[in-house]
Coordinates of C-alpha atoms in Angstrom, one line a residue:
M282 CA 81.0 59.7 -9.3
V283 CA 81.2 56.3 -7.7
I284 CA 79.6 57.7 -4.6
C285 CA 76.7 59.1 -6.5
I286 CA 76.0 55.8 -8.3
Y287 CA 76.2 53.9 -5.0
S288 CA 73.8 56.4 -3.3
F289 CA 71.4 56.1 -6.3
I290 CA 71.4 52.3 -6.0
L291 CA 70.6 52.5 -2.2
L292 CA 67.8 54.9 -2.9
I293 CA 66.3 52.5 -5.4
I294 CA 66.6 49.6 -2.9
F295 CA 64.9 51.7 -0.2
I296 CA 62.0 52.6 -2.5
V297 CA 61.5 48.9 -3.5
I298 CA 61.5 47.8 0.2
L299 CA 59.1 50.6 1.1
F300 CA 56.7 49.6 -1.7
L301 CA 56.7 46.0 -0.6
L302 CA 56.0 47.0 3.0
L303 CA 53.1 49.2 2.0
S304 CA 51.7 46.5 -0.2
F305 CA 51.7 44.0 2.7
V306 CA 50.1 46.4 5.2
T307 CA 47.3 47.4 2.9
A308 CA 46.6 43.8 1.7
T309 CA 46.4 42.2 5.2
P310 CA 43.2 44.0 6.4
R311 CA 41.4 43.0 3.3
K312 CA 42.2 39.3 3.9
I313 CA 41.0 39.5 7.5
K314 CA 37.8 41.3 6.5
T315 CA 37.0 38.6 3.9
V316 CA 37.5 35.8 6.4
A317 CA 35.3 37.5 9.0
T318 CA 32.6 38.2 6.5
H319 CA 32.5 34.5 5.4
A320 CA 32.3 33.3 9.0
T321 CA 29.5 35.7 9.8
E322 CA 27.5 34.6 6.7
E323 CA 28.1 30.9 7.6
F324 CA 26.8 31.5 11.1
E325 CA 23.8 33.5 10.0
T326 CA 22.6 30.8 7.6
T327 CA 22.6 28.1 10.3
C328 CA 19.3 28.2 12.1
Q329 CA 19.5 26.9 15.6
N330 CA 15.9 27.5 16.9
P331 CA 13.4 26.6 14.2
Y332 CA 10.1 27.0 16.1
G333 CA 8.2 29.4 18.2
P334 CA 5.1 28.9 20.4
P335 CA 2.4 26.6 18.8
N336 CA -1.1 27.2 17.7
N337 CA -3.5 24.6 19.2
Y338 CA -6.6 23.0 17.6
D339 CA -9.2 20.8 19.4
A340 CA -9.4 17.2 18.4
G341 CA -11.3 14.3 20.0
F342 CA -11.0 12.5 23.3
V343 CA -7.6 10.9 24.0
L344 CA -5.8 11.6 20.7
T345 CA -3.3 8.8 20.1
S346 CA -2.0 9.3 16.5
V347 CA -1.6 12.1 14.0
L348 CA -0.5 12.2 10.3
S349 CA -0.4 14.8 7.6
A350 CA -1.4 14.3 3.9
D351 CA -3.5 16.1 1.3
F352 CA -6.9 14.4 1.6
S353 CA -8.8 17.0 -0.4
N354 CA -6.5 17.3 -3.4
D355 CA -6.1 21.1 -3.2
G356 CA -2.4 21.2 -2.7
K357 CA -2.7 22.0 1.0
L358 CA -1.7 19.5 3.7
D359 CA -4.4 18.3 6.0
L360 CA -4.3 16.3 9.3
A361 CA -5.8 12.9 10.3
V362 CA -5.9 11.9 14.0
A363 CA -7.0 8.8 15.9
N364 CA -9.3 9.6 18.8
F365 CA -9.2 6.6 21.1
E366 CA -12.2 7.3 23.3
D367 CA -14.3 8.7 20.5
N368 CA -13.8 5.5 18.5
A369 CA -13.3 7.8 15.5
V370 CA -10.8 9.3 13.1
G371 CA -10.8 13.1 13.0
I372 CA -9.9 15.1 9.8
L373 CA -8.7 18.8 10.1
L374 CA -8.5 20.3 6.6
G375 CA -5.6 22.7 6.0
N376 CA -6.1 26.2 4.7
G377 CA -2.6 26.3 3.2
D378 CA -1.4 29.2 5.5
G379 CA -0.6 27.1 8.6
T380 CA -4.1 27.1 10.0
F381 CA -6.7 24.4 10.0
Q382 CA -10.5 24.0 9.9
D383 CA -12.5 22.5 12.7
Q384 CA -12.2 18.7 13.1
K385 CA -14.7 16.5 11.4
E386 CA -15.0 12.9 12.8
Y387 CA -15.6 9.6 11.0
A388 CA -16.7 6.5 12.9
A389 CA -14.0 3.9 13.4
G390 CA -13.9 0.9 15.8
D391 CA -13.6 0.6 19.5
G392 CA -10.4 2.3 20.7
A393 CA -9.0 3.9 17.5
K394 CA -5.3 3.7 18.3
S395 CA -3.2 4.4 15.1
V396 CA -4.0 5.8 11.7
A397 CA -2.1 5.7 8.4
A398 CA -2.9 6.8 4.8
G399 CA -2.4 5.3 1.3
D400 CA -4.2 4.8 -2.0
F401 CA -5.6 1.3 -1.4
N402 CA -7.9 1.1 -4.4
N403 CA -5.7 2.8 -7.0
D404 CA -8.1 5.7 -7.8
T405 CA -5.4 8.3 -7.0
I406 CA -7.3 9.4 -3.9
L407 CA -5.9 8.9 -0.5
D408 CA -7.7 6.5 1.9
L409 CA -7.3 5.8 5.6
V410 CA -6.6 2.7 7.7
V411 CA -7.1 2.7 11.5
A412 CA -6.0 0.1 14.0
N413 CA -9.0 -0.5 16.4
Y414 CA -7.5 -1.6 19.7
G415 CA -10.7 -2.6 21.4
D416 CA -12.3 -4.4 18.4
T417 CA -9.1 -6.3 17.5
N418 CA -9.4 -5.3 13.8
V419 CA -8.3 -2.7 11.3
G420 CA -10.7 -0.4 9.5
I421 CA -10.4 0.9 5.9
L422 CA -12.1 4.3 5.2
L423 CA -12.0 4.9 1.4
G424 CA -11.5 8.6 0.5
N425 CA -13.8 10.6 -1.7
G426 CA -11.1 13.0 -2.8
D427 CA -12.7 16.1 -1.2
G428 CA -11.5 15.4 2.4
T429 CA -14.5 13.2 3.3
F430 CA -14.4 9.4 3.7
Q431 CA -16.8 6.5 3.4
N432 CA -17.8 4.2 6.2
Q433 CA -15.1 1.8 7.4
T434 CA -14.8 -1.8 6.3
T435 CA -13.1 -4.0 8.9
Y436 CA -10.6 -6.9 8.8
V437 CA -10.2 -9.2 11.7
L438 CA -6.9 -9.6 13.5
S439 CA -6.0 -12.3 16.1
D440 CA -4.3 -9.9 18.4
I441 CA -4.7 -6.4 19.8
P442 CA -3.3 -3.8 17.3
Y443 CA -1.1 -1.0 18.6
W444 CA 0.5 0.6 15.5
I445 CA 0.0 0.4 11.8
V446 CA 2.0 1.3 8.7
V447 CA 1.6 1.0 4.9
G448 CA 3.9 -0.6 2.3
D449 CA 4.2 -3.0 -0.6
F450 CA 5.5 -6.2 1.0
N451 CA 5.1 -8.6 -1.9
N452 CA 6.2 -6.3 -4.7
D453 CA 3.0 -6.4 -6.7
G454 CA 2.5 -2.6 -6.9
R455 CA -0.4 -2.8 -4.4
L456 CA -0.3 -1.3 -1.0
D457 CA -0.4 -3.7 2.0
L458 CA -0.7 -3.2 5.8
A459 CA 1.7 -4.0 8.6
V460 CA 0.3 -4.0 12.2
A461 CA 2.2 -4.2 15.5
N462 CA 0.3 -6.4 17.9
Y463 CA 1.5 -6.1 21.5
V464 CA -0.2 -8.8 23.5
H465 CA 1.0 -11.9 21.6
N466 CA 4.1 -10.0 20.3
T467 CA 3.4 -10.4 16.6
V468 CA 3.4 -8.5 13.3
S469 CA 0.4 -8.9 11.0
I470 CA 0.7 -8.4 7.3
L471 CA -2.5 -7.9 5.3
L472 CA -1.8 -8.1 1.6
G473 CA -3.8 -5.6 -0.6
N474 CA -5.8 -6.6 -3.6
G475 CA -5.5 -3.2 -5.2
D476 CA -9.3 -2.5 -5.1
G477 CA -9.5 -1.3 -1.4
T478 CA -9.9 -4.9 0.0
F479 CA -7.3 -7.0 1.8
Q480 CA -6.5 -10.6 2.3
N481 CA -6.4 -12.4 5.6
Q482 CA -3.5 -11.6 7.9
I483 CA -0.1 -13.3 7.8
Q484 CA 1.5 -13.3 11.2
S485 CA 5.2 -13.2 12.1
S486 CA 6.4 -13.6 15.7
V487 CA 8.5 -10.8 17.2
G488 CA 9.4 -12.6 20.4
D489 CA 8.7 -9.7 22.8
A490 CA 6.3 -6.7 23.0
A491 CA 5.5 -4.9 19.8
F492 CA 4.4 -1.3 20.3
S493 CA 5.6 0.4 17.1
L494 CA 7.1 -0.5 13.8
T495 CA 8.6 1.1 10.7
V496 CA 9.4 -0.3 7.2
S497 CA 12.3 0.2 4.8
D498 CA 14.7 -1.9 2.8
F499 CA 17.5 -2.6 5.4
N500 CA 19.6 -5.0 3.3
N501 CA 19.2 -3.4 -0.1
D502 CA 17.6 -6.4 -1.8
G503 CA 14.6 -4.6 -3.1
K504 CA 12.2 -6.2 -0.5
L505 CA 10.6 -4.3 2.4
D506 CA 11.8 -5.2 5.9
V507 CA 10.3 -4.3 9.3
A508 CA 11.8 -2.9 12.5
V509 CA 9.6 -3.5 15.6
V510 CA 10.2 -2.0 19.1
G511 CA 8.8 -3.1 22.4
V512 CA 11.4 -4.5 24.8
F513 CA 14.1 -4.6 22.1
V514 CA 14.6 -3.5 18.5
N515 CA 13.6 -6.5 16.4
I516 CA 14.5 -6.7 12.7
L517 CA 12.5 -8.9 10.4
L518 CA 14.0 -9.2 6.9
G519 CA 11.4 -9.5 4.1
N520 CA 11.1 -12.4 1.7
G521 CA 9.1 -10.4 -0.8
N522 CA 5.9 -12.3 -0.3
G523 CA 4.6 -10.9 2.9
T524 CA 6.6 -13.2 5.1
F525 CA 9.8 -12.5 7.0
N526 CA 13.0 -14.0 8.3
G527 CA 14.1 -13.4 11.9
P528 CA 13.7 -11.6 14.1
K529 CA 17.2 -10.4 14.8
R530 CA 17.4 -8.5 18.1
Y531 CA 19.2 -5.3 19.0
T532 CA 19.3 -3.4 22.3
A533 CA 18.1 0.2 22.4
S534 CA 17.5 1.4 25.9
S535 CA 14.8 1.3 28.5
S536 CA 11.3 0.7 27.2
P537 CA 11.7 1.6 23.5
F538 CA 8.3 2.9 22.4
S539 CA 8.6 4.3 18.8
V540 CA 10.9 3.8 15.8
K541 CA 11.6 5.6 12.5
A542 CA 13.9 4.6 9.6
A543 CA 16.0 7.2 7.7
D544 CA 19.6 7.7 6.5
F545 CA 21.2 9.9 9.2
N546 CA 24.8 9.8 8.1
N547 CA 24.4 10.1 4.3
D548 CA 25.9 6.8 3.4
S549 CA 22.8 5.5 1.5
K550 CA 22.2 2.9 4.2
V551 CA 19.1 3.0 6.3
D552 CA 19.5 3.8 10.0
L553 CA 17.0 3.7 12.9
A554 CA 15.9 6.3 15.5
V555 CA 14.2 4.9 18.6
A556 CA 12.3 6.9 21.3
N557 CA 13.0 5.3 24.7
A558 CA 10.2 6.0 27.2
G559 CA 11.9 4.4 30.2
N560 CA 15.0 6.6 30.4
S561 CA 14.0 9.7 28.4
S562 CA 16.4 9.2 25.5
V563 CA 16.6 8.6 21.8
S564 CA 18.8 5.8 20.4
I565 CA 20.4 5.9 17.0
L566 CA 21.4 2.6 15.4
L567 CA 23.4 3.1 12.3
G568 CA 22.7 0.6 9.5
N569 CA 25.5 -1.5 7.8
G570 CA 23.4 -1.9 4.6
D571 CA 23.2 -5.7 4.9
G572 CA 20.3 -5.8 7.4
T573 CA 22.5 -5.5 10.4
F574 CA 22.9 -2.5 12.7
Q575 CA 25.7 -1.0 14.9
D576 CA 25.4 -0.6 18.6
Q577 CA 23.1 2.2 19.7
K578 CA 24.3 5.7 20.6
E579 CA 22.0 7.6 23.0
Y580 CA 20.9 11.2 23.2
S581 CA 18.9 12.9 25.9
A582 CA 15.2 13.8 25.3
G583 CA 12.4 15.0 27.5
D584 CA 10.4 13.0 30.1
H585 CA 9.0 9.8 28.8
P586 CA 9.2 10.2 25.0
H587 CA 6.5 8.4 23.1
D588 CA 7.1 9.1 19.4
V589 CA 9.8 10.3 17.0
T590 CA 9.8 11.7 13.5
T591 CA 12.5 12.9 11.1
G592 CA 12.9 15.9 8.7
D593 CA 15.2 18.8 7.8
F594 CA 13.9 21.3 10.4
N595 CA 16.6 24.0 10.1
N596 CA 17.0 24.0 6.3
D597 CA 20.6 22.7 6.2
K598 CA 19.9 19.6 4.1
I599 CA 20.6 17.4 7.0
L600 CA 18.0 15.2 8.7
D601 CA 17.0 16.1 12.2
L602 CA 14.8 14.5 14.9
A603 CA 11.6 15.6 16.7
V604 CA 10.5 13.7 19.8
V605 CA 7.3 14.1 21.8
N606 CA 7.7 13.7 25.6
F607 CA 4.5 12.3 27.1
I608 CA 5.1 13.2 30.8
G609 CA 7.2 16.2 30.0
N610 CA 4.4 17.9 28.0
S611 CA 7.0 19.0 25.4
V612 CA 8.6 18.3 22.0
S613 CA 12.4 18.0 21.7
V614 CA 14.2 18.8 18.4
L615 CA 17.6 17.3 17.9
L616 CA 19.5 18.9 15.0
G617 CA 21.6 16.5 13.0
N618 CA 25.2 16.9 12.1
G619 CA 25.0 14.8 8.9
D620 CA 27.3 12.1 10.2
G621 CA 24.8 10.2 12.3
T622 CA 25.3 12.3 15.4
F623 CA 23.0 14.9 16.9
Q624 CA 23.2 18.1 18.8
H625 CA 21.7 18.7 22.3
E626 CA 17.9 18.9 22.3
I627 CA 16.0 22.1 21.9
M628 CA 12.8 21.8 23.9
Y629 CA 9.4 23.4 23.2
S630 CA 6.3 23.3 25.3
S631 CA 3.3 21.3 23.9
G632 CA -0.2 20.4 25.0
A633 CA -1.0 17.8 27.6
A634 CA 0.5 14.3 27.3
P635 CA 1.7 14.5 23.7
E636 CA 1.5 11.0 22.1
S637 CA 2.4 11.5 18.4
V638 CA 4.3 13.8 16.0
T639 CA 4.4 14.3 12.3
S640 CA 6.0 16.9 10.0
G641 CA 5.0 18.7 6.8
D642 CA 4.9 22.1 5.1
F643 CA 1.6 23.4 6.4
N644 CA 1.9 27.0 5.1
N645 CA 3.6 26.3 1.7
D646 CA 6.8 28.3 2.5
G647 CA 9.1 25.4 1.7
K648 CA 10.0 24.7 5.3
Q649 CA 9.1 21.7 7.5
D650 CA 6.6 22.4 10.3
L651 CA 5.5 20.1 13.1
A652 CA 2.1 18.8 14.2
V653 CA 2.0 17.3 17.7
G654 CA -0.9 15.2 18.8
N655 CA -1.7 15.7 22.5
S656 CA -3.7 13.0 24.0
G657 CA -5.3 15.5 26.4
S658 CA -5.8 16.6 30.0
P659 CA -8.8 16.8 32.2
N660 CA -11.3 19.3 30.7
D661 CA -14.5 20.1 32.6
K662 CA -15.9 22.1 29.7
H663 CA -16.1 19.0 27.5
K664 CA -17.7 16.3 29.7
R665 CA -18.8 13.3 27.9
H666 CA -19.1 10.3 30.2
L667 CA -19.7 10.3 34.0
P668 CA -20.7 13.8 35.1
M669 CA -18.5 13.8 38.2
L670 CA -15.3 12.9 36.2
P671 CA -13.4 15.1 33.7
D672 CA -12.7 13.8 30.2
Y673 CA -9.4 14.1 28.3
L674 CA -9.8 16.3 25.3
G675 CA -7.1 15.9 22.7
T676 CA -5.5 18.8 20.8
V677 CA -3.1 19.2 17.9
S678 CA -0.2 21.7 18.4
I679 CA 1.1 23.3 15.1
Y680 CA 4.7 24.6 15.2
L681 CA 5.4 26.8 12.1
N682 CA 9.0 26.9 11.0
S683 CA 10.6 30.3 11.5
C684 CA 14.0 29.6 10.0
P685 CA 15.1 32.0 7.3

């Protein structure tokens, strides 16, 4: 009797152990499968190659600047370009599907170098401003709201303008102008009157060459500041009345040529990205939020980068960089990691001698596309000056985003 009870107990223990073993074996594959599926889904949602080959559109001779905005109020992004040798601004109206209509030119001044947009007369219609290199002035072209523009009105500068941006530098709710002047190394501020006219320039010294500039509030005081690049990165902190303190100088790398401001590490402090033409790199200077910046960190780009822009190019909600490489005839995309660092460049072929880059959703699919302004290459089909010499016809390369 005792033996039977003992045998029964052993049988129960054996059944329990067997059940536990079977439960473990059958559960383990399900766990592994879940992990593998999650990893696959995570990999599939990270787009590593946002763009394919571009579509190209003719512009004017020696294109030096490109921007995107809706000039015809139809909900479709258009393009404005500065055509240096044409002394004109070109408008390419968008069709909303990633294609553009033929360029229409509007007369600017001698050597139209840089173009920017804003509503300067508060009529809810976008206007244009162009920096005229040869005439030493800026031209205002008021918009009609249908993609056409009125004749330019000019404002005299005391130096040769190289780049122009728009912002409210005296906090009066009216758009003003900031111009980088590279000969006498100054920044000119033209305060807006709100009716499409502007006051005489206020000049601030930079101390060395001024090729490009960007504006933002670097010290969180509610006043716009300016970052200017030429030989160094110079920071001018705004006083809120169109004048500035500084400059405070930071080192980027060899021949910094373009600068953009954005928050690359998601700390709500403005950082800087600088395209260095001299050593084919991009410098990142992380902001401290008080108007000062940390030492640069460099990333490789293509040959002789001339311009840089920012945007979320692979739909991961993290800011990335796009850089145009003037001698390399290419555009480099550096995907951001969200902590202020960037991945190795992805390079795409462009047109000849790309000079400028902007981003926007050109086909209304919710993804950021790129427009690259190529200054041009010798083109015997479009002679304009001396019959024995080729002219340089500019083009715009459109890269549509193919990320899922």
